[in-house]
Amino acid sequence: MKLVVVESPAKAKTIEKYLGPGYRVLASYGHVRDLPAKDGSVNPDEGFAMEWETYADKASRLKAISDEAKTADSLILATDPDREGEAISWHVQEVLRKRRALPGHVERVTFNAITRQAVTEAMANPRALDEDLIDAYRARRALDYLVGFTLSPVLWRKLPGAKSAGRVQSVALRLVVEREREIELFRAQEYWSVAARMEQDGVGFIARLVRWKGEKLDRLSIGNAGAAEQAKADVEAGRFSVASVETRPLTRNPPPPFTTSTLQQEAARKLGFSASHTMRVAQSLYEDGFITYMRTDGVQMDHSAISAARKAVADRYDASYVPDAPRVYTTKAKNAQEAHEAIRPTDFSRDRAGSGDHARLYELVWKRALASQMASARLERTTVDMTDGTGQHGLRATGQVVLFPGYLALYEEGRDDEGDEDSRRLPRLGEGDAPARKGVDAEQHFTQPPPRYSEASLVKKMEELGIGRPSTYASILQTLKDREYVRIDKNRFHPEESGRLVTAFLERFFPKYVSYDFTAELEDELDDISGGRAEWQKVLEAFWRDFKPKTAEVMEQKPSEVTAALDEFLAPFLFPDKGDGSDPRLCPSCGVGRLSLRGGRFGAFIACSNYPECKFTRRFAQAGEAANDDTGPVVLGTDPETGQEVSQRSGRFGAYFQLGDGKEAKRASVPKDMPKESIDLDMALRLLSLPRTIGDHPETGKPITASIGRFGPYLAHDGKYARLASTAEVFETGMNAAVAKLADAANGGGRRSGSREPLKVLGAHPETGVELKVMEGRFGPYVTDGTTHATIAKTTDPQSLTLEQAVAMIAEKAAKGPAKGKKKAPARKAPAKKPAAKKATAKKAG
């Protein structure tokens, strides 16, 4: 018997079906061991020796593999065809060797698609494990460990509130932060455009003013309303005729098939998928045999696939849509490794596969790959120039006509920022024609800052810079979200203040290690290891020789020294020039003290040097242009009951209302869902008066109150709570509604009923066939098969959970048995001794 080891159970099931008798295929469920999260897992003094630890949730998997391996004639390692796949095979082999269960004959096979033909061919052409790829994996894992476990403690001690740093993660964060700085420093510039609405033979078109008073105009030439009105008047007064018509043919070639990064970009643009969701869906499509391997930066396709694509095009359209020669693509990405094909369908005759998101992503892959082997689109671009009788003013109209759609009949690549006036249609015009002028418009515009990164554009930028690799993009972006260094708003990355502070710290004290060039060069060196051109330990030694002393140097600095350095480094952002010559650091409250960056238990903030006499503070995030708007406490009025002053203030945790002064002053946070226009004395007093007593519960006689807490608005009664949807409900909820909400919350908000909807359906358990679901529970989300419930860690996004992870969690939970409090149940055994009573009941039911 031959034992075959793959990663996933879905893959194992399919491959075992292809191989037939004589083969046993088991899944490792991904990586089986890793470096333990503790000091000393990598020892630079011992040639970077690594201490590996088996994952606790993989114990049952490894036991099953070991048991089978002991009786197997040979071991075939058939994990994914990339560096991570090679590493998993190596780990499995090493674990079996330590357990003395390794068969005498070990082979490594790889296939780019899970089809009968691909698997059969791979089995006929085995090889040994690729030691260079394994060395490259070890080097990357050691580097990431050393950076994380050396740099993160420096952050924790010198920068309160910081969570972690990473070799590539921190560089990606820097991109997001730098873009935000560009946006904040951007100053909008006014400009005007003048355009005439023209018509010829009943067809309307737009002609822009491109020459005025004999001068060629650029976008910013007309900078104010006065000049725009004068230009408009000149166009209205002139009689314009066609001076020239230029028609130029254009050819648009199809884009190549998807790589990992271009798939993530296009899925984000067209389907709204996050990078991590795209990879989960693509992994499933690959394991189901619908597409080729999805972690690749190669753009080429196999010759047989090209032939199949060309045939599919001819069958779907006609011969004119098939180019004379097959298209061959080469990648332009920096540091690309083209070991694998591009992502393509395994069968071009199948235009649909799966359902839901799987079907949508498959269609995208199928269209892109098919279009890559289609004829170019032929277009015609027309430019019409018109002048008035004086020859001083000129208008221009542009348009585009598709003569032959070619690949555009099937697929057109998306863009991050749309806007193309060349696609407009124009009427037929000739020299001397004088189109009718229907009106002239002068429009005001302002220059726009560069857009914030979307997942698509950030992945694209990282790829251009050579930062990271196809298999890492999704996890890098997910880590930034998990660490709460960034937030996603309208599909764009916004840096949080913790992310900005960490970036500033690294730029100030570790500039080399967040350098784009250094990170890309290090990726080159790691690629050299995988190609057998460099030794992994020498690469690590060169890195560690400079990195370790630098971290030790920073660790020796006092937190106050670090804060002072950051205060100076961030001065242009924290204290921008006010434009009136005044000191941007002058305290807006006391008018005497100077503002500076301070470090606190909960992170950085801005405070006055006159503390404790002046208690003015400002959030770190409330900087940039917003800092100039901060004028200190705003007095809203006087409380009619106490006569004390009510003010609105800004602190390190956001805006709040305050009644009175000193330590006894009462405070209430300004709710995030409160519109600015609703902030007045009355609202401040209402918030300061909370909690509000709604009345006594009709059953218990105990009071029901409404208030706002750490997690938002809520109801409270006798130690039990119920959430409210908004701040308005705190003041509007009556007794009947409150009693109903509390009862609903006591029953799990209806969540415990059999009709509740799962957060996510993961699919059927590979062994039992039972559907696994992610559900919301009283203590957080959990995964269940209907019998066993496994709690999902708070650090894990429930939506990112895969079927393989869920299966492992269920297995681990089941192996542990019932909770401690439920183990001892001797009383329950007594009813089991009364089978007659149970049978009688069963008969009655029948």
Coordinates of N, CA and C in Angstrom, one line a residue, residues 694 697 704-706 713-717 720-726 728-730 732-751:
I694 N -36.3 54.0 33.1 CA -37.5 53.9 32.3 C -38.7 53.6 33.2
H697 N -39.9 47.0 36.3 CA -40.3 45.9 35.5 C -41.6 45.3 36.1
I704 N -35.7 49.4 35.4 CA -35.1 49.2 34.1 C -34.5 50.5 33.8
T705 N -33.2 50.5 33.5 CA -32.5 51.7 33.1 C -31.9 51.6 31.7
A706 N -31.7 52.8 31.1 CA -31.1 52.9 29.8 C -29.9 53.8 29.9
P713 N -25.0 51.9 23.5 CA -26.2 52.0 24.2 C -26.8 50.7 24.7
Y714 N -27.4 50.6 25.9 CA -27.9 49.4 26.4 C -29.0 49.6 27.4
L715 N -29.8 48.5 27.7 CA -30.7 48.5 28.8 C -30.2 47.6 29.9
A716 N -30.5 47.9 31.2 CA -30.1 47.1 32.3 C -31.2 46.8 33.2
H717 N -31.3 45.6 33.7 CA -32.3 45.2 34.7 C -31.9 44.0 35.5
K720 N -29.0 42.0 34.3 CA -29.1 41.5 32.9 C -29.2 42.7 31.9
Y721 N -28.7 42.5 30.7 CA -28.5 43.6 29.8 C -29.1 43.3 28.4
A722 N -29.4 44.3 27.7 CA -29.9 44.2 26.3 C -29.4 45.4 25.5
R723 N -28.9 45.1 24.3 CA -28.3 46.2 23.5 C -29.4 47.0 22.9
L724 N -29.1 48.3 22.7 CA -30.0 49.2 21.9 C -29.3 49.6 20.6
A725 N -30.0 49.9 19.6 CA -29.5 50.1 18.3 C -28.8 51.5 18.1
S726 N -29.3 52.5 18.9 CA -28.7 53.8 18.7 C -28.8 54.7 20.0
A728 N -30.4 57.4 20.2 CA -31.7 57.9 20.3 C -32.6 57.0 21.1
E729 N -32.4 55.7 21.0 CA -33.2 54.7 21.7 C -33.0 54.8 23.2
V730 N -31.9 55.3 23.6 CA -31.6 55.5 25.1 C -32.7 56.4 25.7
E732 N -35.7 57.2 24.0 CA -37.0 57.0 23.4 C -37.6 55.7 23.8
T733 N -36.9 54.7 24.2 CA -37.4 53.4 24.5 C -38.4 53.5 25.7
G734 N -39.6 53.0 25.5 CA -40.6 52.9 26.6 C -40.6 51.6 27.3
M735 N -41.5 51.4 28.3 CA -41.6 50.2 29.1 C -41.8 49.0 28.3
N736 N -42.9 49.0 27.4 CA -43.2 47.8 26.7 C -42.0 47.3 25.8
A737 N -41.4 48.3 25.1 CA -40.3 47.9 24.3 C -39.1 47.4 25.1
A738 N -38.9 48.0 26.2 CA -37.8 47.6 27.1 C -37.9 46.2 27.6
V739 N -39.2 45.9 28.1 CA -39.4 44.5 28.6 C -39.2 43.5 27.5
A740 N -39.7 43.8 26.2 CA -39.6 42.9 25.1 C -38.1 42.7 24.7
K741 N -37.3 43.8 24.7 CA -35.9 43.7 24.4 C -35.1 42.9 25.4
L742 N -35.4 43.1 26.7 CA -34.7 42.3 27.7 C -35.1 40.8 27.7
A743 N -36.4 40.5 27.4 CA -36.8 39.1 27.2 C -36.1 38.5 26.0
D744 N -36.0 39.3 24.9 CA -35.4 38.8 23.7 C -33.9 38.5 24.0
A745 N -33.2 39.4 24.7 CA -31.8 39.2 25.0 C -31.6 38.0 25.9
A746 N -32.6 37.8 26.9 CA -32.4 36.6 27.8 C -32.5 35.3 27.0
N747 N -33.3 35.3 25.9 CA -33.4 34.1 25.1 C -32.3 34.1 24.0
G748 N -31.3 34.9 24.1 CA -30.3 35.0 23.1 C -30.7 35.8 21.9
G749 N -31.6 36.7 22.1 CA -32.0 37.6 20.9 C -32.7 36.8 19.9
G750 N -33.3 35.6 20.2 CA -33.9 34.8 19.2 C -32.8 33.9 18.5
R751 N -31.6 34.0 19.0 CA -30.5 33.3 18.3 C -30.5 31.8 18.7

